[in-house]
Amino acid sequence: MTMKNVIRVDDVVKTYPVAAGEFVAVDHVSLEIPEGDFVAIVGRSGSGKTTLLNMLAGIDRPTSGTIHAAGAELGSLSESGLAAWRGDNVGLVFQFFQLLPTLTVVENVLLAMDFVKKIPVSERNDRAHMLLDRVGIGAQADKLPSTLSGGQQQRAAIARALANDPPLILADEPTGNLDSQTADAVLSLFTELNNEGRTVVVVTHERDIQAITKTQITLQDGRIFASDAMTVVQP
Ligand code: ADP
Ligand code: MG
């Protein structure tokens, strides 16, 4: 039985127009991520990590090359097609949480369900509370995000990412704004999500995350500088 890839990136380039011409942020990157992997994308600031992750999420499009993710060739989808694909398949977590400040924590989770319409309406409220309990902030459900600690806000963002039960979790420096103890607790949530079968890709420049992931991909100047992906992908 061959392992199924949840992500395949073929010869992807991303350039940005700058005063001097074109800046190459991602430079001919190819990689495969099998279902169930737990991947850290590491590298210095400016190495192209966010640019690559945003393309995996269909937030940004490659200048050239193709990306297959969660059963779709992303380049073939329209903007609304990408939004629908993302809603069904991807849970996103950001460094600065990006919760809607005027909604309560539970409303933030419910909004993600309303937007995607995958979870039956009658189940949404119970599911939102179950997810908040699961990430350890059930008691904060009716509070506004600004009244929560950074770690609690990131837990809320993880609950929101899980709202529609996505097979793929993509996170961009999810612990970058947290103290180390809080960061460890958040990282163990990602480990749990991976243990239950979700594919998890975490962008980070932190060493501690590399200890718990299965695969590391190191970017340098937009290129894959090192990867142990091939060594861990065994039938
Ligand atoms: P990382 O997440 O590893 O810090 P990024 O993917 O954010 O790196 O950025 C990679 C490179 O691309 C950086 O040099 C950055 O300045 C440049 N870059 C990112 N976004 C843009 C943009 N919109 N326009 C021009 N350059 C950009
Ligand atoms: Mg970044």
Tab-separated table of C-alpha atoms and ligand atoms in Angstrom:
chain	number	residue	atom	x	y	z
A	1	MET	CA	0.000	0.000	0.000
A	2	THR	CA	1.462	3.336	-0.980
A	3	MET	CA	1.218	6.276	1.345
A	4	LYS	CA	-1.080	8.985	0.096
A	5	ASN	CA	0.333	12.476	-0.198
A	6	VAL	CA	-1.819	15.203	1.242
A	7	ILE	CA	0.438	17.871	-0.287
A	8	ARG	CA	2.568	17.846	-3.424
A	9	VAL	CA	4.502	20.935	-4.476
A	10	ASP	CA	6.078	20.827	-7.943
A	11	ASP	CA	8.764	23.335	-8.902
A	12	VAL	CA	7.039	26.275	-7.265
A	13	VAL	CA	8.424	29.789	-7.678
A	14	LYS	CA	6.988	32.907	-6.061
A	15	THR	CA	8.332	36.294	-7.038
A	16	TYR	CA	7.295	39.715	-5.782
A	17	PRO	CA	7.683	42.841	-7.866
A	18	VAL	CA	10.100	45.244	-6.193
A	19	ALA	CA	11.753	48.494	-7.296
A	20	ALA	CA	14.825	46.629	-8.513
A	21	GLY	CA	12.752	44.126	-10.560
A	22	GLU	CA	11.600	40.807	-9.158
A	23	PHE	CA	12.371	39.430	-5.730
A	24	VAL	CA	12.359	35.626	-5.609
A	25	ALA	CA	10.798	34.650	-2.265
A	26	VAL	CA	10.324	30.928	-3.079
A	27	ASP	CA	12.786	29.530	-5.557
A	28	HIS	CA	11.963	26.253	-7.345
A	29	VAL	CA	10.653	24.314	-4.369
A	30	SER	CA	9.344	20.762	-4.742
A	31	LEU	CA	8.190	18.632	-1.844
A	32	GLU	CA	5.727	15.960	-0.817
A	33	ILE	CA	3.979	15.634	2.504
A	34	PRO	CA	2.294	12.285	3.223
A	35	GLU	CA	-1.015	12.038	5.033
A	36	GLY	CA	-0.465	11.967	8.787
A	37	ASP	CA	2.887	13.717	8.763
A	38	PHE	CA	3.841	16.385	11.285
A	39	VAL	CA	6.118	18.819	9.488
A	40	ALA	CA	8.142	21.763	10.734
A	41	ILE	CA	9.143	24.305	8.105
A	42	VAL	CA	12.111	26.110	9.610
A	43	GLY	CA	14.572	28.749	8.515
A	44	ARG	CA	15.584	32.282	9.277
A	45	SER	CA	13.343	35.270	9.009
A	46	GLY	CA	12.905	36.126	5.336
A	47	SER	CA	13.671	32.612	4.078
A	48	GLY	CA	10.212	32.221	2.495
A	49	LYS	CA	8.366	30.191	5.131
A	50	THR	CA	5.219	32.311	5.252
A	51	THR	CA	5.143	32.681	1.480
A	52	LEU	CA	5.292	28.900	1.080
A	53	LEU	CA	2.678	28.199	3.775
A	54	ASN	CA	0.293	30.787	2.307
A	55	MET	CA	0.560	29.040	-1.062
A	56	LEU	CA	-0.174	25.652	0.587
A	57	ALA	CA	-3.263	27.271	2.120
A	58	GLY	CA	-4.359	28.755	-1.200
A	59	ILE	CA	-4.153	32.236	0.319
A	60	ASP	CA	-1.478	33.116	-2.218
A	61	ARG	CA	-0.796	31.730	-5.694
A	62	PRO	CA	2.552	30.609	-7.111
A	63	THR	CA	4.152	32.623	-9.917
A	64	SER	CA	4.914	29.263	-11.536
A	65	GLY	CA	4.717	25.607	-10.577
A	66	THR	CA	1.815	23.601	-9.181
A	67	ILE	CA	0.464	22.681	-5.788
A	68	HIS	CA	-1.801	19.737	-5.084
A	69	ALA	CA	-3.260	19.764	-1.589
A	70	ALA	CA	-6.063	17.765	0.044
A	71	GLY	CA	-7.281	16.372	-3.262
A	72	ALA	CA	-7.227	19.536	-5.372
A	73	GLU	CA	-4.879	21.207	-7.833
A	74	LEU	CA	-5.031	24.655	-6.313
A	75	GLY	CA	-4.150	26.498	-9.523
A	76	SER	CA	-7.309	25.154	-11.175
A	77	LEU	CA	-9.606	26.679	-8.544
A	78	SER	CA	-11.207	30.131	-8.680
A	79	GLU	CA	-11.010	32.393	-5.645
A	80	SER	CA	-14.393	31.169	-4.432
A	81	GLY	CA	-13.390	27.595	-5.239
A	82	LEU	CA	-10.261	28.053	-3.142
A	83	ALA	CA	-12.278	29.467	-0.263
A	84	ALA	CA	-14.625	26.471	-0.368
A	85	TRP	CA	-11.704	24.025	-0.608
A	86	ARG	CA	-9.977	25.720	2.327
A	87	GLY	CA	-13.117	25.648	4.438
A	88	ASP	CA	-13.545	21.924	3.922
A	89	ASN	CA	-9.920	20.894	4.246
A	90	VAL	CA	-7.684	23.341	6.067
A	91	GLY	CA	-7.472	24.684	9.598
A	92	LEU	CA	-5.297	27.797	9.777
A	93	VAL	CA	-3.486	29.122	12.828
A	94	PHE	CA	-1.508	32.382	12.835
A	95	GLN	CA	1.072	33.983	15.093
A	96	PHE	CA	-1.221	36.816	16.135
A	97	PHE	CA	-4.338	34.632	16.528
A	98	GLN	CA	-6.543	36.797	14.275
A	99	LEU	CA	-9.707	36.284	16.252
A	100	LEU	CA	-12.517	38.708	15.463
A	101	PRO	CA	-12.394	41.155	18.387
A	102	THR	CA	-16.097	42.050	18.490
A	103	LEU	CA	-17.249	38.427	18.720
A	104	THR	CA	-17.003	36.223	21.792
A	105	VAL	CA	-14.691	33.231	21.723
A	106	VAL	CA	-17.503	30.772	21.017
A	107	GLU	CA	-18.936	33.086	18.343
A	108	ASN	CA	-15.540	33.073	16.620
A	109	VAL	CA	-15.736	29.282	16.396
A	110	LEU	CA	-19.389	29.325	15.304
A	111	LEU	CA	-18.653	31.847	12.562
A	112	ALA	CA	-16.168	29.456	10.967
A	113	MET	CA	-18.897	26.779	10.924
A	114	ASP	CA	-21.502	29.181	9.527
A	115	PHE	CA	-19.130	30.178	6.757
A	116	VAL	CA	-18.377	26.613	5.602
A	117	LYS	CA	-21.740	24.932	6.315
A	118	LYS	CA	-20.187	21.485	6.715
A	119	ILE	CA	-21.356	20.844	10.290
A	120	PRO	CA	-25.163	20.554	10.603
A	121	VAL	CA	-26.720	23.669	12.164
A	122	SER	CA	-28.197	21.663	15.045
A	123	GLU	CA	-24.724	20.408	16.043
A	124	ARG	CA	-22.766	23.634	15.800
A	125	ASN	CA	-23.280	25.038	19.279
A	126	ASP	CA	-22.426	21.793	21.081
A	127	ARG	CA	-19.464	21.243	18.802
A	128	ALA	CA	-18.075	24.747	19.408
A	129	HIS	CA	-18.261	24.239	23.176
A	130	MET	CA	-16.764	20.743	22.866
A	131	LEU	CA	-13.815	22.169	20.923
A	132	LEU	CA	-13.248	24.945	23.457
A	133	ASP	CA	-13.351	22.376	26.289
A	134	ARG	CA	-10.937	20.248	24.373
A	135	VAL	CA	-8.335	23.007	24.047
A	136	GLY	CA	-8.823	23.889	27.705
A	137	ILE	CA	-10.740	27.174	27.529
A	138	GLY	CA	-14.366	26.074	27.898
A	139	ALA	CA	-14.808	28.570	30.737
A	140	GLN	CA	-13.815	31.469	28.457
A	141	ALA	CA	-16.446	30.739	25.780
A	142	ASP	CA	-18.551	33.861	26.316
A	143	LYS	CA	-15.682	36.316	26.774
A	144	LEU	CA	-14.249	38.663	24.187
A	145	PRO	CA	-10.818	37.623	22.861
A	146	SER	CA	-9.115	40.745	24.244
A	147	THR	CA	-9.914	39.635	27.798
A	148	LEU	CA	-7.973	36.357	27.330
A	149	SER	CA	-4.250	35.737	27.741
A	150	GLY	CA	-2.144	35.164	24.637
A	151	GLY	CA	-2.057	31.433	25.248
A	152	GLN	CA	-5.827	31.318	25.708
A	153	GLN	CA	-6.327	33.309	22.497
A	154	GLN	CA	-4.167	30.868	20.593
A	155	ARG	CA	-6.179	27.967	22.042
A	156	ALA	CA	-9.321	29.725	20.837
A	157	ALA	CA	-7.748	30.097	17.404
A	158	ILE	CA	-6.938	26.368	17.390
A	159	ALA	CA	-10.546	25.555	18.319
A	160	ARG	CA	-11.651	27.757	15.431
A	161	ALA	CA	-9.207	25.969	13.117
A	162	LEU	CA	-10.864	22.674	14.143
A	163	ALA	CA	-14.403	23.985	13.664
A	164	ASN	CA	-14.996	22.139	10.405
A	165	ASP	CA	-12.917	19.062	11.284
A	166	PRO	CA	-10.189	19.665	8.669
A	167	PRO	CA	-7.735	16.894	7.733
A	168	LEU	CA	-4.934	19.447	7.301
A	169	ILE	CA	-3.706	21.979	9.869
A	170	LEU	CA	-1.397	24.784	8.709
A	171	ALA	CA	0.144	27.053	11.321
A	172	ASP	CA	2.463	30.045	10.853
A	173	GLU	CA	4.642	30.600	13.924
A	174	PRO	CA	1.774	29.675	16.265
A	175	THR	CA	3.981	30.003	19.336
A	176	GLY	CA	5.940	33.039	18.180
A	177	ASN	CA	3.993	35.383	20.412
A	178	LEU	CA	3.829	33.151	23.513
A	179	ASP	CA	6.128	32.612	26.475
A	180	SER	CA	7.958	29.283	26.433
A	181	GLN	CA	5.733	27.482	28.952
A	182	THR	CA	2.574	28.544	27.161
A	183	ALA	CA	4.200	27.667	23.850
A	184	ASP	CA	4.896	24.116	25.077
A	185	ALA	CA	1.246	23.656	26.033
A	186	VAL	CA	0.101	24.898	22.621
A	187	LEU	CA	2.598	22.660	20.851
A	188	SER	CA	1.287	19.627	22.684
A	189	LEU	CA	-2.140	20.427	21.228
A	190	PHE	CA	-0.634	20.181	17.750
A	191	THR	CA	0.893	16.828	18.695
A	192	GLU	CA	-2.560	15.617	19.768
A	193	LEU	CA	-4.087	16.773	16.486
A	194	ASN	CA	-1.412	14.853	14.610
A	195	ASN	CA	-1.888	11.757	16.801
A	196	GLU	CA	-5.545	11.649	15.826
A	197	GLY	CA	-4.565	11.479	12.167
A	198	ARG	CA	-4.477	15.068	10.964
A	199	THR	CA	-1.584	16.234	8.841
A	200	VAL	CA	0.068	19.187	10.555
A	201	VAL	CA	2.471	21.686	8.976
A	202	VAL	CA	3.955	24.258	11.343
A	203	VAL	CA	6.174	27.146	10.269
A	204	THR	CA	8.562	28.152	12.987
A	205	HIS	CA	12.047	29.354	13.679
A	206	GLU	CA	12.062	27.747	17.062
A	207	ARG	CA	14.134	24.736	17.936
A	208	ASP	CA	11.747	23.226	20.471
A	209	ILE	CA	9.154	22.534	17.805
A	210	GLN	CA	11.622	20.537	15.767
A	211	ALA	CA	11.959	18.029	18.581
A	212	ILE	CA	8.298	17.013	18.375
A	213	THR	CA	7.734	16.994	14.620
A	214	LYS	CA	8.339	13.965	12.404
A	215	THR	CA	9.807	15.852	9.470
A	216	GLN	CA	11.782	19.071	9.143
A	217	ILE	CA	12.154	21.135	6.014
A	218	THR	CA	14.708	23.930	6.199
A	219	LEU	CA	14.387	26.895	3.856
A	220	GLN	CA	17.222	29.251	3.033
A	221	ASP	CA	16.743	32.120	0.605
A	222	GLY	CA	13.569	30.513	-0.718
A	223	ARG	CA	15.130	27.129	-1.422
A	224	ILE	CA	15.019	23.836	0.396
A	225	PHE	CA	18.330	23.777	2.172
A	226	ALA	CA	17.772	20.536	4.036
A	227	SER	CA	14.955	18.074	4.437
A	228	ASP	CA	14.673	14.734	6.124
A	229	ALA	CA	11.317	14.104	4.496
A	230	MET	CA	12.613	11.251	2.364
A	231	THR	CA	14.176	9.431	5.289
A	232	VAL	CA	10.986	9.269	7.324
A	233	VAL	CA	8.637	8.346	4.507
A	234	GLN	CA	8.837	4.571	4.677
A	235	PRO	CA	6.138	2.153	3.499
B	1	ADP	P1	9.599	34.201	6.450
B	1	ADP	O1	8.192	33.843	6.760
B	1	ADP	O2	10.519	33.021	6.348
B	1	ADP	O3	10.155	35.224	7.385
B	1	ADP	P2	8.483	35.452	4.092
B	1	ADP	O4	7.882	34.374	3.303
B	1	ADP	O5	7.581	36.315	4.872
B	1	ADP	O6	9.650	34.878	5.001
B	1	ADP	O7	9.286	36.404	3.122
B	1	ADP	C1	10.278	35.890	2.232
B	1	ADP	C2	10.909	37.047	1.514
B	1	ADP	O8	9.961	37.646	0.623
B	1	ADP	C3	11.386	38.169	2.438
B	1	ADP	O9	12.600	38.678	1.951
B	1	ADP	C4	10.293	39.195	2.334
B	1	ADP	O10	10.805	40.474	2.533
B	1	ADP	C5	9.813	39.021	0.899
B	1	ADP	N1	8.397	39.358	0.754
B	1	ADP	C6	7.355	38.780	1.390
B	1	ADP	N2	6.192	39.318	1.012
B	1	ADP	C7	6.513	40.287	0.110
B	1	ADP	C8	5.752	41.228	-0.676
B	1	ADP	N3	4.414	41.274	-0.600
B	1	ADP	N4	6.440	42.066	-1.499
B	1	ADP	C9	7.784	42.029	-1.584
B	1	ADP	N5	8.548	41.157	-0.897
B	1	ADP	C10	7.928	40.307	-0.057
B	2	MG	MG	6.944	34.380	8.285
